[in-house]
Amino acid sequence: MLIVKPGSNALTELEPIDEPLPAIGADEIEPRFRAVVGRGGERRGIRLERIYWDGLGRMSSAGKMSTADLVHHTASQMPESGNLASLLRVLSFKWALRRLDTVEDASSLANVNAIIQASPSPTILLTQEKKIQLFNDPFLTMLRQRLPLGDTAQLTKSLRFSIDTQIDEAIATLYRNRGKTLNTGFTIAVGSQSMKGQINLALAPTHEKSMLIGYISRY
C-alpha cells in the first residue's frame, strides 16, 4: 500500500540504518614508523597507525603533492609545544570528515528527489522493501491517464507496484555491474484495474540505504 504525504511527492519516511561497527584488526592499531624526507632534505621520523597513513596518502593525491610535502607543510604550521604525529592524525580525520560531509550532501535524499523531479519521463525511487519512496509528476500523470479512479488520494491508496525481477536480485546485479542499468517489466494495479510496461532501473546515488531509481520507458 502506498501512502502519499499531502502536498509532496514523497510516499514514506526513511527508517534509520542500523549499521554494524567495522571490525578492527590487531595490525591496524599498531603504529608504523616511517622516515619522511622533505624537499630541503629535512628528515622526520613519524609513527602513525595505518589508517592515518592511508588518509595522508589520499590527501596528498587530492592535493597533487607528495606525502613528504604534506608533512612538511603541516610541520611548518605546528606550534612549538605541538606534537606532529597528533597534528597529522587530527588533520587526516578532519579532512576525511569534510569529504564525508560533501559526499553525504551530494547523495542526500533531497538531491535524489531533484534528479527524479527533473526527469521528463515517469520516474520513481524504489526501496529494497518494495515501496515507492518518491515519484515525479509524469508518473502521477501516467497513473491518472491509465487508471482513472478519481482524485490522487483515491488513486494511490490501494495502488500496488511490482517489478518482474526480485528487488534484492536487481540491486545485487547493479552492484556487480557498476555504471549499468537493468531493464525489466513492471505491473501497477489499483483495485480491479492494472497496467504493465517496462522500466529501466539504476542504483540510486544515495547513502541512506540501497534503493533504485526507475525510469519507465514503455507503458
PDB file of C-alpha atoms in Angstrom:
ATOM      1  CA  MET A   1       0.000   0.000   0.000  1.00  0.00           C
ATOM      2  CA  LEU A   2       1.305   3.469  -0.900  1.00  0.00           C
ATOM      3  CA  ILE A   3       0.639   6.483   1.269  1.00  0.00           C
ATOM      4  CA  VAL A   4       1.100   9.929  -0.249  1.00  0.00           C
ATOM      5  CA  LYS A   5       2.035  12.724   2.118  1.00  0.00           C
ATOM      6  CA  PRO A   6      -0.187  15.738   1.382  1.00  0.00           C
ATOM      7  CA  GLY A   7       1.491  18.413  -0.707  1.00  0.00           C
ATOM      8  CA  SER A   8       4.524  16.321  -1.655  1.00  0.00           C
ATOM      9  CA  ASN A   9       5.688  13.553  -3.925  1.00  0.00           C
ATOM     10  CA  ALA A  10       7.194  11.596  -1.020  1.00  0.00           C
ATOM     11  CA  LEU A  11       5.416   8.422  -0.024  1.00  0.00           C
ATOM     12  CA  THR A  12       7.212   7.350   3.145  1.00  0.00           C
ATOM     13  CA  GLU A  13       9.929   8.494   5.510  1.00  0.00           C
ATOM     14  CA  LEU A  14      13.228   6.614   5.542  1.00  0.00           C
ATOM     15  CA  GLU A  15      13.990   4.465   8.569  1.00  0.00           C
ATOM     16  CA  PRO A  16      17.359   4.919  10.309  1.00  0.00           C
ATOM     17  CA  ILE A  17      20.024   2.461   9.170  1.00  0.00           C
ATOM     18  CA  ASP A  18      21.394   0.153  11.839  1.00  0.00           C
ATOM     19  CA  GLU A  19      24.930  -0.388  10.528  1.00  0.00           C
ATOM     20  CA  PRO A  20      27.369  -2.582  12.467  1.00  0.00           C
ATOM     21  CA  LEU A  21      30.639  -1.016  13.567  1.00  0.00           C
ATOM     22  CA  PRO A  22      33.629  -2.071  11.452  1.00  0.00           C
ATOM     23  CA  ALA A  23      35.947  -4.752  12.804  1.00  0.00           C
ATOM     24  CA  ILE A  24      39.477  -3.612  13.700  1.00  0.00           C
ATOM     25  CA  GLY A  25      42.454  -5.914  13.245  1.00  0.00           C
ATOM     26  CA  ALA A  26      45.414  -6.004  15.633  1.00  0.00           C
ATOM     27  CA  ASP A  27      47.748  -4.765  12.908  1.00  0.00           C
ATOM     28  CA  GLU A  28      45.586  -1.677  12.372  1.00  0.00           C
ATOM     29  CA  ILE A  29      46.205  -0.274  15.864  1.00  0.00           C
ATOM     30  CA  GLU A  30      49.961  -0.803  15.798  1.00  0.00           C
ATOM     31  CA  PRO A  31      51.752   2.472  14.898  1.00  0.00           C
ATOM     32  CA  ARG A  32      54.039   2.221  11.876  1.00  0.00           C
ATOM     33  CA  PHE A  33      57.290   4.133  11.666  1.00  0.00           C
ATOM     34  CA  ARG A  34      58.208   5.997   8.502  1.00  0.00           C
ATOM     35  CA  ALA A  35      61.100   8.314   7.755  1.00  0.00           C
ATOM     36  CA  VAL A  36      59.797  11.250   5.731  1.00  0.00           C
ATOM     37  CA  VAL A  37      62.275  13.403   3.827  1.00  0.00           C
ATOM     38  CA  GLY A  38      61.175  16.873   2.727  1.00  0.00           C
ATOM     39  CA  ARG A  39      62.332  18.813  -0.316  1.00  0.00           C
ATOM     40  CA  GLY A  40      65.112  20.512   1.606  1.00  0.00           C
ATOM     41  CA  GLY A  41      66.422  17.161   2.798  1.00  0.00           C
ATOM     42  CA  GLU A  42      64.973  17.544   6.286  1.00  0.00           C
ATOM     43  CA  ARG A  43      64.265  14.105   7.696  1.00  0.00           C
ATOM     44  CA  ARG A  44      61.445  13.385  10.117  1.00  0.00           C
ATOM     45  CA  GLY A  45      60.643  10.077  11.772  1.00  0.00           C
ATOM     46  CA  ILE A  46      56.907   9.648  12.360  1.00  0.00           C
ATOM     47  CA  ARG A  47      54.868   6.847  13.908  1.00  0.00           C
ATOM     48  CA  LEU A  48      51.202   6.660  12.854  1.00  0.00           C
ATOM     49  CA  GLU A  49      48.565   3.955  12.621  1.00  0.00           C
ATOM     50  CA  ARG A  50      47.989   2.599   9.126  1.00  0.00           C
ATOM     51  CA  ILE A  51      44.618   4.294   8.712  1.00  0.00           C
ATOM     52  CA  TYR A  52      46.242   7.712   9.199  1.00  0.00           C
ATOM     53  CA  TRP A  53      48.990   6.946   6.690  1.00  0.00           C
ATOM     54  CA  ASP A  54      46.229   5.943   4.259  1.00  0.00           C
ATOM     55  CA  GLY A  55      44.429   9.212   4.992  1.00  0.00           C
ATOM     56  CA  LEU A  56      47.557  11.268   4.403  1.00  0.00           C
ATOM     57  CA  GLY A  57      48.126   9.397   1.157  1.00  0.00           C
ATOM     58  CA  ARG A  58      44.618  10.286  -0.058  1.00  0.00           C
ATOM     59  CA  MET A  59      45.105  13.895   0.981  1.00  0.00           C
ATOM     60  CA  SER A  60      48.391  14.035  -0.892  1.00  0.00           C
ATOM     61  CA  SER A  61      46.842  12.595  -4.050  1.00  0.00           C
ATOM     62  CA  ALA A  62      43.908  15.020  -3.880  1.00  0.00           C
ATOM     63  CA  GLY A  63      46.271  17.956  -3.370  1.00  0.00           C
ATOM     64  CA  LYS A  64      48.685  16.724  -6.068  1.00  0.00           C
ATOM     65  CA  MET A  65      51.644  16.690  -3.676  1.00  0.00           C
ATOM     66  CA  SER A  66      53.833  14.081  -2.041  1.00  0.00           C
ATOM     67  CA  THR A  67      53.189  12.855   1.479  1.00  0.00           C
ATOM     68  CA  ALA A  68      56.553  14.338   2.456  1.00  0.00           C
ATOM     69  CA  ASP A  69      55.461  17.777   1.207  1.00  0.00           C
ATOM     70  CA  LEU A  70      52.184  17.449   3.123  1.00  0.00           C
ATOM     71  CA  VAL A  71      54.057  16.563   6.318  1.00  0.00           C
ATOM     72  CA  HIS A  72      56.482  19.454   5.794  1.00  0.00           C
ATOM     73  CA  HIS A  73      53.596  21.907   5.242  1.00  0.00           C
ATOM     74  CA  THR A  74      51.837  20.639   8.385  1.00  0.00           C
ATOM     75  CA  ALA A  75      55.012  20.823  10.469  1.00  0.00           C
ATOM     76  CA  SER A  76      55.565  24.432   9.401  1.00  0.00           C
ATOM     77  CA  GLN A  77      52.224  25.370  10.992  1.00  0.00           C
ATOM     78  CA  MET A  78      52.769  23.450  14.218  1.00  0.00           C
ATOM     79  CA  PRO A  79      53.200  25.447  17.436  1.00  0.00           C
ATOM     80  CA  GLU A  80      56.423  24.914  19.382  1.00  0.00           C
ATOM     81  CA  SER A  81      54.694  22.797  22.016  1.00  0.00           C
ATOM     82  CA  GLY A  82      52.771  20.772  19.429  1.00  0.00           C
ATOM     83  CA  ASN A  83      53.121  17.109  18.573  1.00  0.00           C
ATOM     84  CA  LEU A  84      53.486  16.439  14.850  1.00  0.00           C
ATOM     85  CA  ALA A  85      52.012  12.928  14.942  1.00  0.00           C
ATOM     86  CA  SER A  86      48.934  14.179  16.824  1.00  0.00           C
ATOM     87  CA  LEU A  87      48.566  17.080  14.419  1.00  0.00           C
ATOM     88  CA  LEU A  88      48.719  14.727  11.418  1.00  0.00           C
ATOM     89  CA  ARG A  89      46.079  12.473  12.979  1.00  0.00           C
ATOM     90  CA  VAL A  90      43.732  15.416  13.511  1.00  0.00           C
ATOM     91  CA  LEU A  91      44.409  16.739  10.007  1.00  0.00           C
ATOM     92  CA  SER A  92      43.737  13.351   8.409  1.00  0.00           C
ATOM     93  CA  PHE A  93      40.481  12.808  10.293  1.00  0.00           C
ATOM     94  CA  LYS A  94      39.281  16.381   9.748  1.00  0.00           C
ATOM     95  CA  TRP A  95      39.906  16.065   6.003  1.00  0.00           C
ATOM     96  CA  ALA A  96      38.040  12.729   5.914  1.00  0.00           C
ATOM     97  CA  LEU A  97      35.038  14.197   7.745  1.00  0.00           C
ATOM     98  CA  ARG A  98      34.925  17.144   5.346  1.00  0.00           C
ATOM     99  CA  ARG A  99      34.955  14.784   2.372  1.00  0.00           C
ATOM    100  CA  LEU A 100      32.233  12.684   4.021  1.00  0.00           C
ATOM    101  CA  ASP A 101      30.064  15.767   4.546  1.00  0.00           C
ATOM    102  CA  THR A 102      30.465  16.653   0.865  1.00  0.00           C
ATOM    103  CA  VAL A 103      29.551  13.151  -0.300  1.00  0.00           C
ATOM    104  CA  GLU A 104      26.558  12.869   2.043  1.00  0.00           C
ATOM    105  CA  ASP A 105      25.266  16.235   0.904  1.00  0.00           C
ATOM    106  CA  ALA A 106      25.588  15.281  -2.767  1.00  0.00           C
ATOM    107  CA  SER A 107      23.897  11.918  -2.168  1.00  0.00           C
ATOM    108  CA  SER A 108      21.126  13.175   0.098  1.00  0.00           C
ATOM    109  CA  LEU A 109      17.524  12.168  -0.452  1.00  0.00           C
ATOM    110  CA  ALA A 110      16.759  15.788  -1.341  1.00  0.00           C
ATOM    111  CA  ASN A 111      19.212  15.687  -4.253  1.00  0.00           C
ATOM    112  CA  VAL A 112      17.907  12.290  -5.387  1.00  0.00           C
ATOM    113  CA  ASN A 113      14.423  13.806  -5.366  1.00  0.00           C
ATOM    114  CA  ALA A 114      15.687  16.651  -7.568  1.00  0.00           C
ATOM    115  CA  ILE A 115      17.027  14.085 -10.074  1.00  0.00           C
ATOM    116  CA  ILE A 116      13.658  12.335 -10.119  1.00  0.00           C
ATOM    117  CA  GLN A 117      11.676  15.563 -10.493  1.00  0.00           C
ATOM    118  CA  ALA A 118      13.941  16.691 -13.370  1.00  0.00           C
ATOM    119  CA  SER A 119      13.154  13.570 -15.406  1.00  0.00           C
ATOM    120  CA  PRO A 120      10.640  14.152 -18.230  1.00  0.00           C
ATOM    121  CA  SER A 121       9.540  10.510 -18.112  1.00  0.00           C
ATOM    122  CA  PRO A 122       7.612   8.777 -15.304  1.00  0.00           C
ATOM    123  CA  THR A 123      10.234   8.119 -12.636  1.00  0.00           C
ATOM    124  CA  ILE A 124      10.167   6.588  -9.163  1.00  0.00           C
ATOM    125  CA  LEU A 125      12.502   5.819  -6.276  1.00  0.00           C
ATOM    126  CA  LEU A 126      12.004   2.218  -5.163  1.00  0.00           C
ATOM    127  CA  THR A 127      13.162   0.934  -1.777  1.00  0.00           C
ATOM    128  CA  GLN A 128      14.512  -2.515  -1.011  1.00  0.00           C
ATOM    129  CA  GLU A 129      11.242  -3.115   0.846  1.00  0.00           C
ATOM    130  CA  LYS A 130       9.362  -2.787  -2.476  1.00  0.00           C
ATOM    131  CA  LYS A 131       7.865   0.598  -1.651  1.00  0.00           C
ATOM    132  CA  ILE A 132       7.794   3.686  -3.848  1.00  0.00           C
ATOM    133  CA  GLN A 133       9.677   6.300  -1.837  1.00  0.00           C
ATOM    134  CA  LEU A 134       9.449   9.178  -4.330  1.00  0.00           C
ATOM    135  CA  PHE A 135       7.825   9.844  -7.694  1.00  0.00           C
ATOM    136  CA  ASN A 136       7.528  12.718 -10.148  1.00  0.00           C
ATOM    137  CA  ASP A 137       4.606  14.468 -11.808  1.00  0.00           C
ATOM    138  CA  PRO A 138       4.881  12.487 -15.095  1.00  0.00           C
ATOM    139  CA  PHE A 139       4.428   9.287 -13.051  1.00  0.00           C
ATOM    140  CA  LEU A 140       1.293  10.680 -11.478  1.00  0.00           C
ATOM    141  CA  THR A 141       0.024  11.837 -14.896  1.00  0.00           C
ATOM    142  CA  MET A 142       0.591   8.327 -16.273  1.00  0.00           C
ATOM    143  CA  LEU A 143      -1.473   6.840 -13.444  1.00  0.00           C
ATOM    144  CA  ARG A 144      -4.326   9.271 -13.992  1.00  0.00           C
ATOM    145  CA  GLN A 145      -4.389   8.529 -17.718  1.00  0.00           C
ATOM    146  CA  ARG A 146      -4.193   4.764 -17.488  1.00  0.00           C
ATOM    147  CA  LEU A 147      -6.000   4.130 -14.191  1.00  0.00           C
ATOM    148  CA  PRO A 148      -8.682   6.816 -13.890  1.00  0.00           C
ATOM    149  CA  LEU A 149     -10.083   6.307 -10.399  1.00  0.00           C
ATOM    150  CA  GLY A 150     -10.804   9.808  -9.172  1.00  0.00           C
ATOM    151  CA  ASP A 151      -8.527  12.016  -7.088  1.00  0.00           C
ATOM    152  CA  THR A 152      -4.886  11.380  -6.191  1.00  0.00           C
ATOM    153  CA  ALA A 153      -5.613  10.074  -2.704  1.00  0.00           C
ATOM    154  CA  GLN A 154      -8.079   7.520  -4.073  1.00  0.00           C
ATOM    155  CA  LEU A 155      -5.664   6.527  -6.831  1.00  0.00           C
ATOM    156  CA  THR A 156      -2.687   5.883  -4.570  1.00  0.00           C
ATOM    157  CA  LYS A 157      -4.443   4.496  -1.503  1.00  0.00           C
ATOM    158  CA  SER A 158      -4.720   0.968  -2.866  1.00  0.00           C
ATOM    159  CA  LEU A 159      -2.015   1.138  -5.557  1.00  0.00           C
ATOM    160  CA  ARG A 160       0.224  -1.938  -5.817  1.00  0.00           C
ATOM    161  CA  PHE A 161       3.521  -1.788  -7.706  1.00  0.00           C
ATOM    162  CA  SER A 162       5.754  -4.724  -8.584  1.00  0.00           C
ATOM    163  CA  ILE A 163       8.625  -5.498 -10.943  1.00  0.00           C
ATOM    164  CA  ASP A 164       9.323  -8.769 -12.725  1.00  0.00           C
ATOM    165  CA  THR A 165      12.800  -9.041 -11.162  1.00  0.00           C
ATOM    166  CA  GLN A 166      13.271  -9.557  -7.427  1.00  0.00           C
ATOM    167  CA  ILE A 167      14.437  -6.238  -5.951  1.00  0.00           C
ATOM    168  CA  ASP A 168      17.286  -7.833  -3.980  1.00  0.00           C
ATOM    169  CA  GLU A 169      18.446  -9.549  -7.154  1.00  0.00           C
ATOM    170  CA  ALA A 170      18.205  -6.304  -9.131  1.00  0.00           C
ATOM    171  CA  ILE A 171      20.261  -4.414  -6.533  1.00  0.00           C
ATOM    172  CA  ALA A 172      22.898  -7.160  -6.403  1.00  0.00           C
ATOM    173  CA  THR A 173      23.134  -7.234 -10.214  1.00  0.00           C
ATOM    174  CA  LEU A 174      23.591  -3.472 -10.415  1.00  0.00           C
ATOM    175  CA  TYR A 175      26.240  -3.516  -7.684  1.00  0.00           C
ATOM    176  CA  ARG A 176      28.149  -6.127  -9.672  1.00  0.00           C
ATOM    177  CA  ASN A 177      27.804  -4.067 -12.848  1.00  0.00           C
ATOM    178  CA  ARG A 178      28.533  -0.523 -11.720  1.00  0.00           C
ATOM    179  CA  GLY A 179      27.501   2.140 -14.210  1.00  0.00           C
ATOM    180  CA  LYS A 180      24.974  -0.171 -15.896  1.00  0.00           C
ATOM    181  CA  THR A 181      21.174  -0.210 -15.910  1.00  0.00           C
ATOM    182  CA  LEU A 182      18.715  -3.081 -15.736  1.00  0.00           C
ATOM    183  CA  ASN A 183      15.574  -3.247 -17.845  1.00  0.00           C
ATOM    184  CA  THR A 184      12.654  -5.279 -16.555  1.00  0.00           C
ATOM    185  CA  GLY A 185       8.877  -5.368 -16.631  1.00  0.00           C
ATOM    186  CA  PHE A 186       6.556  -3.812 -14.087  1.00  0.00           C
ATOM    187  CA  THR A 187       2.908  -4.084 -13.076  1.00  0.00           C
ATOM    188  CA  ILE A 188       0.747  -1.462 -11.416  1.00  0.00           C
ATOM    189  CA  ALA A 189      -2.641  -2.496 -10.070  1.00  0.00           C
ATOM    190  CA  VAL A 190      -5.408  -0.455  -8.474  1.00  0.00           C
ATOM    191  CA  GLY A 191      -8.497  -2.388  -7.492  1.00  0.00           C
ATOM    192  CA  SER A 192      -9.511  -4.492 -10.476  1.00  0.00           C
ATOM    193  CA  GLN A 193      -7.528  -2.387 -12.981  1.00  0.00           C
ATOM    194  CA  SER A 194      -3.902  -2.944 -13.885  1.00  0.00           C
ATOM    195  CA  MET A 195      -1.266  -1.838 -16.371  1.00  0.00           C
ATOM    196  CA  LYS A 196       2.070  -3.273 -17.441  1.00  0.00           C
ATOM    197  CA  GLY A 197       5.181  -1.846 -19.020  1.00  0.00           C
ATOM    198  CA  GLN A 198       8.984  -1.687 -18.990  1.00  0.00           C
ATOM    199  CA  ILE A 199      11.198   0.123 -16.505  1.00  0.00           C
ATOM    200  CA  ASN A 200      14.926   0.926 -16.544  1.00  0.00           C
ATOM    201  CA  LEU A 201      16.481   0.526 -13.090  1.00  0.00           C
ATOM    202  CA  ALA A 202      19.655   2.152 -11.780  1.00  0.00           C
ATOM    203  CA  LEU A 203      21.228   2.312  -8.341  1.00  0.00           C
ATOM    204  CA  ALA A 204      20.118   5.484  -6.603  1.00  0.00           C
ATOM    205  CA  PRO A 205      23.097   7.728  -5.708  1.00  0.00           C
ATOM    206  CA  THR A 206      22.142   7.898  -2.048  1.00  0.00           C
ATOM    207  CA  HIS A 207      23.903   6.866   1.149  1.00  0.00           C
ATOM    208  CA  GLU A 208      20.761   6.339   3.251  1.00  0.00           C
ATOM    209  CA  LYS A 209      20.140   2.786   2.048  1.00  0.00           C
ATOM    210  CA  SER A 210      20.192   0.727  -1.139  1.00  0.00           C
ATOM    211  CA  MET A 211      17.437   1.999  -3.428  1.00  0.00           C
ATOM    212  CA  LEU A 212      16.631   2.010  -7.125  1.00  0.00           C
ATOM    213  CA  ILE A 213      15.683   4.815  -9.461  1.00  0.00           C
ATOM    214  CA  GLY A 214      13.222   3.514 -12.023  1.00  0.00           C
ATOM    215  CA  TYR A 215      12.680   5.279 -15.356  1.00  0.00           C
ATOM    216  CA  ILE A 216       9.521   3.959 -17.019  1.00  0.00           C
ATOM    217  CA  SER A 217      10.364   3.519 -20.696  1.00  0.00           C
ATOM    218  CA  ARG A 218       7.141   1.930 -22.031  1.00  0.00           C
ATOM    219  CA  TYR A 219       3.571   1.575 -20.798  1.00  0.00           C
TER     220      TYR A 219
END
